[in-house]
Amino acid sequence: SNAKHRYGFSGTPLVFDDLLDGKLFGVTGPIVYEGDTNKLIDEGFTAKPKIAMVWHEHAHGPPLPKVERWDDEQQEDVLVALPHRDSYVQGVVENDYLNRAIARAASWFVEHGRQTLVLCRRKQHFETLYELLEAEGLSLAAVWGATDNSDRAHAKKSFGDRKVNVVLATTIWDEAEDIPGVEAVVLAD
């Protein structure tokens, strides 16, 4: 921005990574004061987070298959876990149990009057969750990497004005994005 002064108020912790921390400083400027979290909560500047882990015996879905890989030491094929990329797709993106739990969690927050942001990482997961959230009858906006800026701005404004009560977004909105009115976040990954 061309503003002479920029002020930012962030609960985002530094991760001591030059690139990630540099992004934060680029948005807010350098840190001029660092406050104690409990004091900021007590004085009403920030909210005390409430974190709920949703667990159900079937939420993790069926066991992931193992694959055969050659083991040089044993000189034979052995069964090993799927590579992370494949296990993430099967265990998260394509996990019907988990995806229904995510949609139900978002619906529960909305039923309790909370403006809800649902975050996921992959386009395929985004599409699945969109269908499930829509089937829940939620007033929904959705943004992902290919969503043009005017549609992103419209989604943000509609959410802030409470015209929609859920925004489904990929990682484009999971950091360094000011989204007024968020009262609940469902991390779908």
Coordinates of C-alpha atoms in Angstrom, one line a residue:
S1 CA 0.0 0.0 0.0
N2 CA 1.1 3.6 -0.4
A3 CA 0.1 4.5 3.1
K4 CA 2.7 6.4 5.1
H5 CA 2.0 4.3 8.2
R6 CA 0.7 0.8 8.4
Y7 CA -0.4 -0.9 11.5
G8 CA -1.2 -4.5 12.0
F9 CA -2.5 -6.5 14.9
S10 CA -1.8 -10.2 14.5
G11 CA -1.9 -13.3 16.7
T12 CA 0.3 -15.0 14.1
P13 CA 3.4 -16.4 15.8
L14 CA 6.7 -16.0 14.2
V15 CA 8.0 -19.4 12.9
F16 CA 11.6 -18.2 12.4
D17 CA 11.5 -18.9 8.7
D18 CA 12.8 -15.9 6.7
L19 CA 10.2 -16.3 3.9
L20 CA 7.2 -16.9 6.1
D21 CA 8.1 -14.3 8.7
G22 CA 9.0 -11.9 5.9
K23 CA 5.4 -12.2 4.5
L24 CA 4.0 -11.3 7.9
F25 CA 6.4 -8.3 8.2
G26 CA 5.4 -7.3 4.6
V27 CA 1.8 -7.1 5.6
T28 CA 2.1 -5.6 9.0
G29 CA 5.5 -3.9 9.2
P30 CA 8.1 -4.6 11.8
I31 CA 7.0 -5.6 15.4
V32 CA 7.1 -2.6 17.6
Y33 CA 5.3 -4.1 20.6
E34 CA 4.8 -7.7 21.5
G35 CA 2.0 -8.3 24.0
D36 CA 1.4 -11.2 26.5
T37 CA -1.4 -13.4 25.1
N38 CA -3.2 -13.7 28.5
K39 CA -3.0 -10.0 29.1
L40 CA -4.5 -9.3 25.6
I41 CA -7.3 -11.7 26.3
D42 CA -8.0 -10.2 29.7
E43 CA -8.1 -6.7 28.2
G44 CA -10.5 -7.8 25.4
F45 CA -8.1 -7.3 22.5
T46 CA -8.1 -10.9 21.5
A47 CA -10.4 -13.9 22.1
K48 CA -9.5 -16.9 24.1
P49 CA -9.5 -19.8 21.6
K50 CA -11.7 -22.8 22.1
I51 CA -10.4 -25.8 20.3
A52 CA -12.4 -29.0 19.8
M53 CA -11.1 -32.2 18.3
V54 CA -13.9 -34.2 16.8
W55 CA -13.3 -37.9 17.3
H56 CA -15.4 -40.8 16.3
E57 CA -14.4 -44.5 15.8
H58 CA -15.1 -44.2 12.1
A59 CA -13.9 -40.7 11.5
H60 CA -10.5 -41.9 10.4
G61 CA -12.0 -44.1 7.7
P62 CA -10.9 -47.6 6.7
P63 CA -7.2 -48.6 7.3
L64 CA -4.9 -47.4 4.5
P65 CA -3.4 -50.2 2.4
K66 CA 0.3 -50.9 2.5
V67 CA 2.4 -51.2 -0.6
E68 CA 5.3 -53.5 -1.5
R69 CA 8.7 -51.8 -1.7
W70 CA 12.1 -53.4 -2.3
D71 CA 14.3 -53.4 0.9
D72 CA 18.0 -53.4 0.0
E73 CA 19.0 -54.7 3.5
Q74 CA 16.6 -57.6 3.6
Q75 CA 16.9 -58.2 -0.2
E76 CA 13.2 -58.7 -0.5
D77 CA 9.9 -56.9 -1.0
V78 CA 8.4 -55.6 2.3
L79 CA 5.1 -54.0 3.0
V80 CA 5.4 -50.3 3.9
A81 CA 3.0 -47.4 4.5
L82 CA 1.8 -45.4 1.5
P83 CA 3.9 -42.3 0.7
H84 CA 2.4 -39.2 2.4
R85 CA 1.0 -37.8 -0.8
D86 CA -1.0 -41.0 -1.5
S87 CA -2.0 -41.5 2.1
Y88 CA -3.2 -37.9 2.4
V89 CA -5.5 -38.4 -0.6
Q90 CA -6.9 -41.6 0.7
G91 CA -7.0 -40.7 4.4
V92 CA -8.2 -37.1 4.0
V93 CA -9.3 -36.0 0.5
E94 CA -11.3 -39.2 -0.3
N95 CA -12.3 -40.1 3.2
D96 CA -16.1 -40.1 3.3
Y97 CA -16.3 -40.4 7.0
L98 CA -14.0 -37.5 7.6
N99 CA -15.7 -35.3 5.0
R100 CA -19.1 -35.9 6.4
A101 CA -17.8 -35.0 9.8
I102 CA -16.3 -31.8 8.4
A103 CA -19.7 -30.8 6.8
R104 CA -21.6 -31.7 10.0
A105 CA -19.1 -29.6 12.1
A106 CA -19.6 -26.6 9.9
S107 CA -23.4 -27.1 10.1
W108 CA -23.2 -27.3 13.9
F109 CA -21.3 -24.1 14.1
V110 CA -23.8 -22.3 11.9
E111 CA -26.7 -23.8 13.9
H112 CA -25.1 -22.1 16.9
G113 CA -24.8 -18.8 15.2
R114 CA -21.1 -18.9 14.3
Q115 CA -19.7 -17.4 11.0
T116 CA -17.6 -20.4 9.9
L117 CA -14.5 -20.7 7.7
V118 CA -13.7 -24.1 6.4
L119 CA -10.1 -24.6 5.1
C120 CA -8.8 -27.3 2.9
R121 CA -5.6 -27.8 0.8
R122 CA -6.5 -29.6 -2.4
K123 CA -8.9 -28.7 -5.2
Q124 CA -10.4 -32.2 -5.3
H125 CA -11.1 -32.0 -1.5
F126 CA -12.6 -28.5 -2.1
E127 CA -15.0 -29.8 -4.6
T128 CA -16.1 -32.7 -2.4
L129 CA -16.6 -30.5 0.6
Y130 CA -18.5 -27.9 -1.5
E131 CA -21.0 -30.6 -2.5
L132 CA -21.4 -31.8 1.1
L133 CA -21.7 -28.3 2.6
E134 CA -24.2 -27.4 0.0
A135 CA -26.2 -30.5 0.8
E136 CA -26.3 -29.4 4.4
G137 CA -28.3 -26.4 3.2
L138 CA -25.7 -23.9 4.4
S139 CA -25.4 -20.4 2.9
L140 CA -22.1 -20.8 1.3
A141 CA -19.3 -18.9 -0.5
A142 CA -16.3 -20.7 -1.9
V143 CA -12.9 -19.4 -3.0
W144 CA -9.8 -21.2 -4.3
G145 CA -6.7 -20.3 -6.3
A146 CA -8.5 -19.7 -9.6
T147 CA -11.3 -17.5 -8.1
D148 CA -10.8 -14.0 -9.4
N149 CA -10.1 -11.1 -7.0
S150 CA -13.5 -9.5 -7.4
D151 CA -15.3 -12.8 -6.5
R152 CA -13.0 -13.2 -3.5
A153 CA -13.8 -9.7 -2.4
H154 CA -17.5 -10.4 -2.8
A155 CA -17.3 -13.6 -0.8
K156 CA -15.4 -11.8 2.0
K157 CA -18.0 -8.9 2.0
S158 CA -20.9 -11.3 2.0
F159 CA -19.4 -13.2 4.9
G160 CA -18.6 -10.1 6.9
D161 CA -22.2 -8.8 6.2
R162 CA -23.6 -12.2 7.3
K163 CA -25.3 -12.8 3.9
V164 CA -23.4 -16.1 3.8
N165 CA -22.5 -18.0 7.0
V166 CA -19.8 -20.3 5.6
V167 CA -16.8 -19.7 3.4
L168 CA -15.0 -22.7 2.0
A169 CA -11.5 -21.8 1.0
T170 CA -8.2 -23.5 0.0
T171 CA -4.9 -22.3 1.5
I172 CA -5.3 -18.9 -0.2
W173 CA -7.2 -17.8 2.9
D174 CA -5.3 -19.7 5.7
E175 CA -2.7 -17.0 6.5
A176 CA -2.1 -13.3 6.0
E177 CA -5.7 -12.7 4.9
D178 CA -8.0 -10.5 7.0
I179 CA -11.4 -12.1 7.1
P180 CA -13.7 -10.0 9.3
G181 CA -16.3 -11.9 11.3
V182 CA -14.8 -15.3 11.5
E183 CA -16.2 -17.0 14.6
A184 CA -15.3 -20.6 13.9
V185 CA -12.7 -22.4 11.8
V186 CA -12.9 -26.0 10.6
L187 CA -9.5 -27.3 9.5
A188 CA -10.4 -29.9 6.9
D189 CA -6.9 -31.2 6.4

